Short mmCIF file of C-alpha atoms in Angstrom, two decimals:
data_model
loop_
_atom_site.label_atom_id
_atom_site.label_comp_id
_atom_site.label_asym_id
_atom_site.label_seq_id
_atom_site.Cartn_x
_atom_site.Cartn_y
_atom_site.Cartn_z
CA UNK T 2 11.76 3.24 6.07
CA UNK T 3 12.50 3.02 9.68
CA UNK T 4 12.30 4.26 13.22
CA UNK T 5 14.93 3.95 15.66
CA UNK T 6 12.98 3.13 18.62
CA UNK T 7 9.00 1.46 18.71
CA UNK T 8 8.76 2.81 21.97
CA UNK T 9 5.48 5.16 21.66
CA UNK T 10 4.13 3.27 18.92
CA UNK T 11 1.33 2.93 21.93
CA UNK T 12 -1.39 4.27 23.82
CA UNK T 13 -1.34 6.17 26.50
CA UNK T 14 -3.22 4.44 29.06
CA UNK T 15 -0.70 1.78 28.51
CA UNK T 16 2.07 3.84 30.26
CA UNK T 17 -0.52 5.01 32.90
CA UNK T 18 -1.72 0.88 33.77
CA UNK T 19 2.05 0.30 34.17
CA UNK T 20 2.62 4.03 36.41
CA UNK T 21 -0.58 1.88 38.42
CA UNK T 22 0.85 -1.15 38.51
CA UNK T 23 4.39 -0.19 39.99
CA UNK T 24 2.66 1.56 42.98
CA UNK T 25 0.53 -1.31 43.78
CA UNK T 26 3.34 -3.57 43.52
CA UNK T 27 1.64 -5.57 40.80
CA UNK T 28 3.50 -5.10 37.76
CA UNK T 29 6.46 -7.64 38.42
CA UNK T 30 3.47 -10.56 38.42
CA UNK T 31 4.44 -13.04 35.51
CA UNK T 32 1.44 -12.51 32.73
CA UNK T 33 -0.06 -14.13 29.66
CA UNK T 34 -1.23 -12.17 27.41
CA UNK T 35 -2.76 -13.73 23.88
CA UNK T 36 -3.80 -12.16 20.33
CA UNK T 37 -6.96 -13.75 19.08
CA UNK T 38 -9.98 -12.58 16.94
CA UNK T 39 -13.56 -13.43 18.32
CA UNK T 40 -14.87 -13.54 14.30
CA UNK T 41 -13.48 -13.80 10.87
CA UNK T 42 -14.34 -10.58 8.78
CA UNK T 43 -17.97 -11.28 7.33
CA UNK T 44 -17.86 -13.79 4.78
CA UNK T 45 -14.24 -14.27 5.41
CA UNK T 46 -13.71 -18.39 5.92
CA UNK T 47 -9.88 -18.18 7.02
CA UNK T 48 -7.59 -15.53 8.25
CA UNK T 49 -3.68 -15.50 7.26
CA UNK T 50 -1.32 -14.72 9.88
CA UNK T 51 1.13 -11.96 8.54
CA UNK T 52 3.61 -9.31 10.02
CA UNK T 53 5.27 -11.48 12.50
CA UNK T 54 8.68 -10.97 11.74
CA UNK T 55 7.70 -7.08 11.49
CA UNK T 56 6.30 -7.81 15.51
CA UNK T 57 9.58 -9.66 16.11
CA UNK T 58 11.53 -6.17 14.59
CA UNK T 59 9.34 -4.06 16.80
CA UNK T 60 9.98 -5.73 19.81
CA UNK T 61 13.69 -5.69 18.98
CA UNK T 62 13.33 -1.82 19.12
CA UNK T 63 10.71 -0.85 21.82
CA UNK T 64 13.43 1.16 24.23
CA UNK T 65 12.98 4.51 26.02
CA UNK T 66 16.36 6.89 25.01
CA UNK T 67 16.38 9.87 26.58
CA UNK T 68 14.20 11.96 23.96
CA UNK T 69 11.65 9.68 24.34
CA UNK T 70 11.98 10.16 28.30
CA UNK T 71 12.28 13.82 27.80
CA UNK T 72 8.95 13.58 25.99
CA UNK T 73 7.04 11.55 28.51
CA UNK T 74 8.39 13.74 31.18
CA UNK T 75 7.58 17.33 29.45
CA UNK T 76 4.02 16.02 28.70
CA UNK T 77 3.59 14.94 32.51
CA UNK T 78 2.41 11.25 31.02
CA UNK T 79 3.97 9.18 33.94
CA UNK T 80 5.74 10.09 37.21
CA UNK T 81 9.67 9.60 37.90
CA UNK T 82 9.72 6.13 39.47
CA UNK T 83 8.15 4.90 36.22
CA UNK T 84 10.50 6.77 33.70
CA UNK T 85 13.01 5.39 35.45
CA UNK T 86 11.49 2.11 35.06
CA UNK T 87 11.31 2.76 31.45
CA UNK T 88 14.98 4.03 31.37
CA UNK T 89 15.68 0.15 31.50
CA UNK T 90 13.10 -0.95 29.85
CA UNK T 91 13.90 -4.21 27.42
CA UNK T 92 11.31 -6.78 26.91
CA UNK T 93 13.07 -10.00 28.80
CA UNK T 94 10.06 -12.43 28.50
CA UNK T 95 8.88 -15.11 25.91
CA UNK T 96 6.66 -14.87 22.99
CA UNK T 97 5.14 -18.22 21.28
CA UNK T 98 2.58 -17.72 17.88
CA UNK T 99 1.55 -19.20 15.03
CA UNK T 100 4.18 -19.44 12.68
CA UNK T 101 4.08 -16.76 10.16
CA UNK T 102 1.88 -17.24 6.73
CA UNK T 103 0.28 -20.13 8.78
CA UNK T 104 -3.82 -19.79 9.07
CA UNK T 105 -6.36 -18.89 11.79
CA UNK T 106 -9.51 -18.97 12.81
CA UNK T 107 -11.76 -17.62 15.77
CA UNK T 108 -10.17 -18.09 18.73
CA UNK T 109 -6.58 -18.61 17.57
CA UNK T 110 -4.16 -17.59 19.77
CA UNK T 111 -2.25 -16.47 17.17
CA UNK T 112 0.30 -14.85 19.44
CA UNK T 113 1.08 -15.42 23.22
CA UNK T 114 3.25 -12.88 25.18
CA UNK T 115 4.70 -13.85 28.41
CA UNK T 116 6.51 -11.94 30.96
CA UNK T 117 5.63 -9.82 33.66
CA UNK T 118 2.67 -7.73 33.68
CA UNK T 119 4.70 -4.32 32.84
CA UNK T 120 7.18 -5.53 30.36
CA UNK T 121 3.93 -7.02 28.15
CA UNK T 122 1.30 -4.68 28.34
CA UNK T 123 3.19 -1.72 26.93
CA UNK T 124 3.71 -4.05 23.85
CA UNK T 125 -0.32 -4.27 23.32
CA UNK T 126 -0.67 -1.39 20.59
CA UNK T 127 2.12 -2.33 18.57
CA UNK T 128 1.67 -5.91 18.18
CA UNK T 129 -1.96 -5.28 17.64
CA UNK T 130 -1.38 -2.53 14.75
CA UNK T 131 1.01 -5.04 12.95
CA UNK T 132 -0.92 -7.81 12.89
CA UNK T 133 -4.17 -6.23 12.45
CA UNK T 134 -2.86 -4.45 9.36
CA UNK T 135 -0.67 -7.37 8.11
CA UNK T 136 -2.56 -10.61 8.84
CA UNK T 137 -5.71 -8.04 6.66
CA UNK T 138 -3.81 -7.85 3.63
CA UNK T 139 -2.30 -11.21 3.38
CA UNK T 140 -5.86 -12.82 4.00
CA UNK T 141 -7.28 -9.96 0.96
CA UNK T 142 -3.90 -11.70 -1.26
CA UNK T 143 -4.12 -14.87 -0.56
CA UNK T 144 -8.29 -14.90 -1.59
CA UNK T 145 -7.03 -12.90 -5.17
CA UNK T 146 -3.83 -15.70 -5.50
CA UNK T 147 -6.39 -18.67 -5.33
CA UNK T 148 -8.86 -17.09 -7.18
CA UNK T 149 -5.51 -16.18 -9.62
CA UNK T 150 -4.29 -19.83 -10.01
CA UNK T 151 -1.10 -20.00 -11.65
CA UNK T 152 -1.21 -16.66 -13.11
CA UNK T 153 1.11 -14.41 -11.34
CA UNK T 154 0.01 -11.19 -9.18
CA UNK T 155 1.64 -7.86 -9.62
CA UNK T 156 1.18 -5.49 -6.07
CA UNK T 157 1.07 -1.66 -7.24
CA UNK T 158 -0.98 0.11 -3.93
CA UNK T 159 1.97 2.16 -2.90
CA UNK T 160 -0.03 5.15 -3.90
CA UNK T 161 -3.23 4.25 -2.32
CA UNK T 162 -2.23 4.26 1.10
CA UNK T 163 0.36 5.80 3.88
CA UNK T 164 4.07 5.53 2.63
CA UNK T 165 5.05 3.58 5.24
CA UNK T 166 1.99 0.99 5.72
CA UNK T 167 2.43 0.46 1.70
CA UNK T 168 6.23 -1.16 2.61
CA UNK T 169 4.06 -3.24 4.94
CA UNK T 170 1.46 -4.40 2.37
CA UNK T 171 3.64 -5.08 -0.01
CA UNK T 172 5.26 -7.68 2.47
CA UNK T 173 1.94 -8.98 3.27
CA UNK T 174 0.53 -9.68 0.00
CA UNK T 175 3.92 -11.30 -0.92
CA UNK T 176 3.18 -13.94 2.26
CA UNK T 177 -0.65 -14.07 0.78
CA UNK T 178 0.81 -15.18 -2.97
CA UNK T 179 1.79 -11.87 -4.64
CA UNK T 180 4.83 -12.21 -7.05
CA UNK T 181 5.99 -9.27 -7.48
CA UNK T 182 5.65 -5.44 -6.24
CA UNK T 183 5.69 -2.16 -7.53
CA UNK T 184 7.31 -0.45 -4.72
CA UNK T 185 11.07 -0.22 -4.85
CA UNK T 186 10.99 0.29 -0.81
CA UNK T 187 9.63 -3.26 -0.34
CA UNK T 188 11.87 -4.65 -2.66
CA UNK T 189 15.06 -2.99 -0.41
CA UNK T 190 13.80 -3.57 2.48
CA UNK T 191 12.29 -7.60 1.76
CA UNK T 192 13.90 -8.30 -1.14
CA UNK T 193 10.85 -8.61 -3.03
CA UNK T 194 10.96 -8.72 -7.05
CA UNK T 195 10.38 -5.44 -8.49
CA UNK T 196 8.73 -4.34 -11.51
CA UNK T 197 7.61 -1.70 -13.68
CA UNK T 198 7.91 -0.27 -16.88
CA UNK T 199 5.32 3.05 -17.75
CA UNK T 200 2.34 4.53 -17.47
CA UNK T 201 0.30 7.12 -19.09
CA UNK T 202 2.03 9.80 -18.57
CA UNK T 203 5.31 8.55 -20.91
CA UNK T 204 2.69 8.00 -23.88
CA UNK T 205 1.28 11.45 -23.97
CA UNK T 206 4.85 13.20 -22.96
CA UNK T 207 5.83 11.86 -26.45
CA UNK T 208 4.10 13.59 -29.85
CA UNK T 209 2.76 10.30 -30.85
CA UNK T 210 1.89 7.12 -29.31
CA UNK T 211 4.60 5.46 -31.94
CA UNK T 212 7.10 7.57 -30.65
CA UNK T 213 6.54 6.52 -26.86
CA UNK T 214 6.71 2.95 -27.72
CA UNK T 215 10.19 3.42 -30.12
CA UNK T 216 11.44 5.62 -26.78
CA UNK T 217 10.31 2.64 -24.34
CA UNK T 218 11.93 -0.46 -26.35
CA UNK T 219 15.02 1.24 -27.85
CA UNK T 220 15.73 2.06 -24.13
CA UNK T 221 14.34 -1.32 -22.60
CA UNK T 222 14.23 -3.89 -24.82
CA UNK T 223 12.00 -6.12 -26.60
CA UNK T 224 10.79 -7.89 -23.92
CA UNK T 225 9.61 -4.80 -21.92
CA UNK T 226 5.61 -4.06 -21.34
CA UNK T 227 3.77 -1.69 -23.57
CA UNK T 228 0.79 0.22 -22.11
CA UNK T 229 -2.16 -0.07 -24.98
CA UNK T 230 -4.91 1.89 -23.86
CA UNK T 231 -3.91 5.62 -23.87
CA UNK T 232 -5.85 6.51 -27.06
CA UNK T 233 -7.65 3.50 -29.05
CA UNK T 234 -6.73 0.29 -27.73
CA UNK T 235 -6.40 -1.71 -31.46
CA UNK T 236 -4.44 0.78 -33.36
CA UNK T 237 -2.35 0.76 -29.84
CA UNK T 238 -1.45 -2.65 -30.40
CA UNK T 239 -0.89 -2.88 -34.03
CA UNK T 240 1.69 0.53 -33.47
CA UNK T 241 3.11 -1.84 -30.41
CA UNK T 242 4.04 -4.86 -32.51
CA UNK T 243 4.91 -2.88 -35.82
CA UNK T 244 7.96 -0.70 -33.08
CA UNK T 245 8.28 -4.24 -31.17
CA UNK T 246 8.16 -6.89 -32.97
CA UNK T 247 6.19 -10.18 -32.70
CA UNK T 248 8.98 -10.70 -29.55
CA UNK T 249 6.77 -7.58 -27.64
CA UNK T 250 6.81 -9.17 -23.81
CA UNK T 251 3.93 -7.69 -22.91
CA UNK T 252 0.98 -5.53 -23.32
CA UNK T 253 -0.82 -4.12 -20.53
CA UNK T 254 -4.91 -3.05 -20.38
CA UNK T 255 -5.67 -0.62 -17.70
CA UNK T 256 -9.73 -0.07 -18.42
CA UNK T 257 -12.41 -0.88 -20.01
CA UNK T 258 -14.49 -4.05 -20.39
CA UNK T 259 -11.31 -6.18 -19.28
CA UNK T 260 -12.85 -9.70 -20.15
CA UNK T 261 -13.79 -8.19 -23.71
CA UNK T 262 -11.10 -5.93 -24.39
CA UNK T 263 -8.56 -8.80 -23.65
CA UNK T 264 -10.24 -11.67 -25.75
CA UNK T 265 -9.91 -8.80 -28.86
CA UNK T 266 -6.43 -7.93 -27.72
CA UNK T 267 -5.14 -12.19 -27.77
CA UNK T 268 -6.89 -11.95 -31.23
CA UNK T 269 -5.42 -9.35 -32.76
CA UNK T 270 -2.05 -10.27 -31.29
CA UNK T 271 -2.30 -13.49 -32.44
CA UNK T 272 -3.30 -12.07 -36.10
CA UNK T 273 -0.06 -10.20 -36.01
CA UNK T 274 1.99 -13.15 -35.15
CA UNK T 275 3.10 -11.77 -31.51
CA UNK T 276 1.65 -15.21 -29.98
CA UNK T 277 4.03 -15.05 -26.82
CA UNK T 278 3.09 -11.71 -26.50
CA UNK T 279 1.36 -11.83 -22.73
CA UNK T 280 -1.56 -9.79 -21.60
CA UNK T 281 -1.19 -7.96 -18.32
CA UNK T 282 -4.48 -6.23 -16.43
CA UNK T 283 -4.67 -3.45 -13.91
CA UNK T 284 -7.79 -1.32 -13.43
CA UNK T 285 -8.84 -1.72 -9.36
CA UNK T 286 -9.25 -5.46 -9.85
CA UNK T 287 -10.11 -7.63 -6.38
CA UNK T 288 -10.50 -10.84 -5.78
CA UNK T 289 -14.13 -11.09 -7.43
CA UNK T 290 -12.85 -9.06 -10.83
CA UNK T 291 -9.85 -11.57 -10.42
CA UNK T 292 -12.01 -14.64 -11.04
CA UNK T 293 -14.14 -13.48 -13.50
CA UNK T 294 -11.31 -13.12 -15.61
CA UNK T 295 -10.16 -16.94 -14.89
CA UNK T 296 -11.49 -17.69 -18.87
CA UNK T 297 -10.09 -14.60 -20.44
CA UNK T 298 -6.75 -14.81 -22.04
CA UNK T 299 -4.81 -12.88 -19.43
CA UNK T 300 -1.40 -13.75 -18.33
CA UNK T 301 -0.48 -11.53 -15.38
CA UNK T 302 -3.33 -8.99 -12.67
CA UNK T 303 -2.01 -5.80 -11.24
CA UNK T 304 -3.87 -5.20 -7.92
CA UNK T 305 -3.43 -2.15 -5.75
CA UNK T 306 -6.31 -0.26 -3.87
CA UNK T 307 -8.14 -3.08 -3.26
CA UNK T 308 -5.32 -4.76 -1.61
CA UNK T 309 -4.04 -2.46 0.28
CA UNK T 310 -7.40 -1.87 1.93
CA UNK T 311 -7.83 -5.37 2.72
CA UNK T 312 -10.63 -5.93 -0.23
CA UNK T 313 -13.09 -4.26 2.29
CA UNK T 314 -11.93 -5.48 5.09
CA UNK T 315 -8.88 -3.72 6.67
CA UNK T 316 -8.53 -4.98 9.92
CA UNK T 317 -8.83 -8.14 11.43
CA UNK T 318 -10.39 -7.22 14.52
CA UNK T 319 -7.69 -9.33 16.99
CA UNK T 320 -7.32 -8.19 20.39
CA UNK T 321 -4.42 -8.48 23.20
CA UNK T 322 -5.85 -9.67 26.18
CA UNK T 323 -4.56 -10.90 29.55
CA UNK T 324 -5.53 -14.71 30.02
CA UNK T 325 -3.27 -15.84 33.12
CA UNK T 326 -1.03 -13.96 36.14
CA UNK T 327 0.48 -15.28 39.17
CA UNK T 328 -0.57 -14.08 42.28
CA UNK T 329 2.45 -12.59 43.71
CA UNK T 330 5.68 -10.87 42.25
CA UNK T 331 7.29 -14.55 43.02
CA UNK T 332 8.69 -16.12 39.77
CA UNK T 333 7.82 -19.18 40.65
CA UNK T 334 3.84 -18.18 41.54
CA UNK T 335 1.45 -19.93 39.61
CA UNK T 336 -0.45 -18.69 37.49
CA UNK T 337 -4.32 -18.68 37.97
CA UNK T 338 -6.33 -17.87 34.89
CA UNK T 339 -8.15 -14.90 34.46
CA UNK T 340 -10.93 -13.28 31.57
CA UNK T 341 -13.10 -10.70 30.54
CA UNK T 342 -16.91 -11.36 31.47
CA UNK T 343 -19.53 -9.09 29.18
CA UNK T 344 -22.31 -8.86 27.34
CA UNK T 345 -22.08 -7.97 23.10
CA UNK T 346 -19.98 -10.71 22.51
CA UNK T 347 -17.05 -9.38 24.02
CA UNK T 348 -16.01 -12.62 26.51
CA UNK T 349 -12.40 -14.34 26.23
CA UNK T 350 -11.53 -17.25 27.48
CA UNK T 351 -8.99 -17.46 30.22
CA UNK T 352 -5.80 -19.38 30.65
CA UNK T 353 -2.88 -19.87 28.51
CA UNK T 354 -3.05 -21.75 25.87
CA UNK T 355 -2.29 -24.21 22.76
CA UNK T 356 -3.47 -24.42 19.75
CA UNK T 357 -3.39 -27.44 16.94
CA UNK T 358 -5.32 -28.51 13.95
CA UNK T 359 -6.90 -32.16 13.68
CA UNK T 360 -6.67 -33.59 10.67
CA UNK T 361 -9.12 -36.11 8.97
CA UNK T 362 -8.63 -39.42 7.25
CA UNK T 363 -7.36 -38.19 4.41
CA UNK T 364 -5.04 -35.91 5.76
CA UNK T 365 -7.39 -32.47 5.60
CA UNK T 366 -7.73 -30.27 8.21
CA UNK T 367 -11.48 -30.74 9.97
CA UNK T 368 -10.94 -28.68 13.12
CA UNK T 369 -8.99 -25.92 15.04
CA UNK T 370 -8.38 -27.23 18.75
CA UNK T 371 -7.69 -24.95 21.47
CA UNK T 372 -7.14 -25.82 25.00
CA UNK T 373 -5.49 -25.20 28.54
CA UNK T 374 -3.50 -27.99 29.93
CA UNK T 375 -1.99 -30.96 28.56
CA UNK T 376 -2.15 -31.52 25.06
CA UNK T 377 -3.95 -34.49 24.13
CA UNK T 378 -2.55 -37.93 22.90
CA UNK T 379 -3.92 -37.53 19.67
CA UNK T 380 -2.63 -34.13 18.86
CA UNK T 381 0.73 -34.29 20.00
CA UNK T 382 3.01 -33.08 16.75
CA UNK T 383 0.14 -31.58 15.63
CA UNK T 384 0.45 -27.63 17.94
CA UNK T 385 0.81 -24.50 16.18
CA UNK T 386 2.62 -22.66 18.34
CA UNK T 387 5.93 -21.85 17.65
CA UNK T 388 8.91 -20.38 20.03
CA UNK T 389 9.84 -16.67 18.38
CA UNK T 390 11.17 -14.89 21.22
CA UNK T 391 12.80 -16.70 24.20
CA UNK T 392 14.70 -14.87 27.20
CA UNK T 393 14.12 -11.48 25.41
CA UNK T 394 16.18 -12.95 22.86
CA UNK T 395 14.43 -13.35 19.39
CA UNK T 396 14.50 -17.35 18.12
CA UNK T 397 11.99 -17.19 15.33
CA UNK T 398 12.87 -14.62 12.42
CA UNK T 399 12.31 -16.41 9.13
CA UNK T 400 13.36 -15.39 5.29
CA UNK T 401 10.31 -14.26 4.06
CA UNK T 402 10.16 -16.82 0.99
CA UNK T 403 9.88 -19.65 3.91
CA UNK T 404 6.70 -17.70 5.09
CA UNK T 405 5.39 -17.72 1.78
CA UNK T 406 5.63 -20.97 0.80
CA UNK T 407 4.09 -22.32 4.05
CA UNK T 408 0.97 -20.31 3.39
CA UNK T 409 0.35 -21.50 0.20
CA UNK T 410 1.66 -25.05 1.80
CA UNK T 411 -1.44 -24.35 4.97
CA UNK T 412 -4.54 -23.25 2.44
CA UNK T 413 -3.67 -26.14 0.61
CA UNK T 414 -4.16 -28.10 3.52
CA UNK T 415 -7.62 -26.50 4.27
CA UNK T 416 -11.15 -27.94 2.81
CA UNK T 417 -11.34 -27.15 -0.70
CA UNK T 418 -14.69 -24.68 0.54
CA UNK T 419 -12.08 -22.63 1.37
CA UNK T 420 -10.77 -20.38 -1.30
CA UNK T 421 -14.84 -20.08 -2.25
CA UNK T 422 -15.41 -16.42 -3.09
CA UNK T 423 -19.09 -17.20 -1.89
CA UNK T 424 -19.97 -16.02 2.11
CA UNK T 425 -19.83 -18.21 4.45
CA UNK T 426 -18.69 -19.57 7.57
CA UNK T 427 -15.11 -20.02 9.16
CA UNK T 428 -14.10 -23.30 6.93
CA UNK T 429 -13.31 -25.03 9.83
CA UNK T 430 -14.73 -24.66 13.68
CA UNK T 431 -12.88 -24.00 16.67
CA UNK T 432 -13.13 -26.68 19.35
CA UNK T 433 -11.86 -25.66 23.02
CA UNK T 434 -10.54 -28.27 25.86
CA UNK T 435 -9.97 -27.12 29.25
CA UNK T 436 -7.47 -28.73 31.54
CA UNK T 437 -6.11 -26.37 33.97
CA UNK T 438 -4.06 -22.63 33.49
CA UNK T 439 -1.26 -24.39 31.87
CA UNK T 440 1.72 -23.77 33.94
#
């Protein structure tokens, strides 16, 4: 569920830049470092920022005890001067980002770090693995929630993925729409709804499929979910409402030619009088199955490998890079901007930053503004950035049904191209405006 300490939730060369930086005298030099994606993933025309508070958590915990130490000192990683360093080692600086379930686009700096060059560059791998992961899965949930509508989403990918990283999708595909989840670890540790009923195992434990569905209501109730397509999916239905009643909650298809077998299913149910009797469909649906079904009679979608692997797309591709550093260990230095210069696309843009989103007559977002400097008249109210940590101190943790809500609140404030299923571009375009290192 849990680790006590983040701590070497990193890489390697990270402890050797900072072992580096001590002996030049360089790593006390205030820093800005920002998270930002170059691209969308292809076809992709918004990304969702998720995992913050999970980055807020981490940062909480990133501390050297003495195993840790012991570790790093067996393995010869870093000299004594810097595990001594690292003996004291609490992250004292600032972090600003968008606000969690908010949404990005190239060039978003969708998370700035500031502090000195030592305490923030050891945090590079573990911000980057939570919001590479996260921000993937909400963007995969919120495409399958739009192309849902008001149909809920059930997320069951526990089993398709690491234990641990299916706690974290869960969470993630809650911010991107999800409803409920199948995974009673996301619902402890979130407080995420929780469902489940059975699954084909309970129908063939029992000697007939009448006997699994008399074991599963006497024990659950009326209402529960009965799981139709062990055997023959019509006789499954008629046995379902005959142990049921026409008060059956549910009935749930897990193959076959969905949009078929659920028109026949309504039908029959319908025939047999169980006309509030909902229709629930699993079977490694994405976003694409998801909206082919918007005409069929179906109530509720299970989704889980699809999800959980972003819907093809598992990563987000965002990358931690220093922007601005003083030029001296003096606090009060200031900072002179600084970027990577290559070819293959790989160029950043230097200084620290703002971001904010102009809006267009009729109150819909047209562009993505990013710049250095002072924020212009005309988009003042209108920055992204939020305060989450301040003084080391974390300012920003949010109940996780406030992230959710301002998702669905931000893609409904996007172009309706948007939540198109079709490729295409980022749905709106990042503009930049320079104006100094931003002090």
């Amino acid at each position: 569920m849990g680790v006590p300490s983040t701590a070497l939730f990193t890489d390697h060369y990270e402890l050797t830049m900072l072992q580096a930086a001590l002996k030049a005298g360089t790593a006390e030099r205030r820093s800005v470092f920002e998270v930002f994606t170059r691209r969308l993933p292809e076809g992709r025309r918004y990304g969702v920022v998720a995992g913050t508070g999970r980055v807020l958590d981490a940062v909480e915990n990133f501390c050297f005890d003495a195993g840790l130490l012991g570790y790093l000192r067996e393995r010869r990683v870093v000299d004594e001067p810097t595990l001594q360093w690292l003996a004291d080692y609490r992250f004292s600086g600032d972090i600003w980002g968008y606000p969690e379930g908010e949404v990005y686009f190239p060039g978003s700096p969708v998370l700035r770090v500031e502090g000195t060059f030592g305490e923030c560059v050891l945090l590079e791998t573990v911000i980057l693995s939570i919001l590479n992961h996260d921000s993937a899965i909400a963007a995969a949930a919120s495409r399958m929630s739009s192309a849902a509508g008001e149909r809920p989403l059930i997320e069951m990918g526990a089993r398709r993925t690491h234990e641990l990283a299916a706690v974290a999708a869960s969470r993630a595909a809650y911010v991107g729409g999800f409803a409920t989840t199948s995974d009673l670890a996301a619902g402890f540790r979130y407080n995420i709804p929780t469902v489940g009923t059975s699954a084909h195992a309970f129908t063939l434990l029992h000697d007939s499929e009448r006997d699994a569905f008399r074991a599963q209501v006497d024990s659950l109730g009326r209402d529960t979910t009965l799981l139709v397509d062990t055997y023959d999916v019509a006789e499954a239905v008629r046995t379902a409402v005959e142990v049921a009643g026409p008060e059956l909650g549910a009935v749930r298809i897990d193959s076959g030619d969905l949009l078929l077998v659920a028109h026949r299913v309504r039908q029959q149910l319908d025939e047999l009088g169980a006309h509030a009797t909902r229709i629930v469909v699993t079977s490694d649906l994405d976003e694409y199955a998801i909206a082919s079904l918007a005409a069929a009679p179906v109530d509720a979608y299970g989704v889980g490998t699809q999800l959980v692997t972003g819907s093809g797309h598992p990563t987000c591709s965002m990358v931690y890079k220093l922007v601005a550093r003083a030029e001296s260990a003096d606090p009060g230095a200031p900072l002179t901007p600084v970027a990577k210069k290559s070819s293959g696309g790989k160029t950043s843009v230097g200084g620290r930053k703002w971001a904010a989103r102009r809006l267009d007559a009729d109150g819909v977002a047209e562009a993505e503004v990013v710049g250095t400097g002072p924020v212009p008249a005309g988009l003042v109210g209108r920055e992204l950035l939020a305060e989450l940590v301040k003084g080391g101190e974390v300012v920003g943790r949010e109940p996780l049904d406030v992230v959710r809500e301002r998702h669905a609140a931000a893609r409904a404030g996007l172009p309706l191209s948007a939540t198109q299923l079709s490729r295409g571009e980022p749905v709106l375009p990042t503009e930049y405006v320079t104006g100094g290192s931003g002090n």
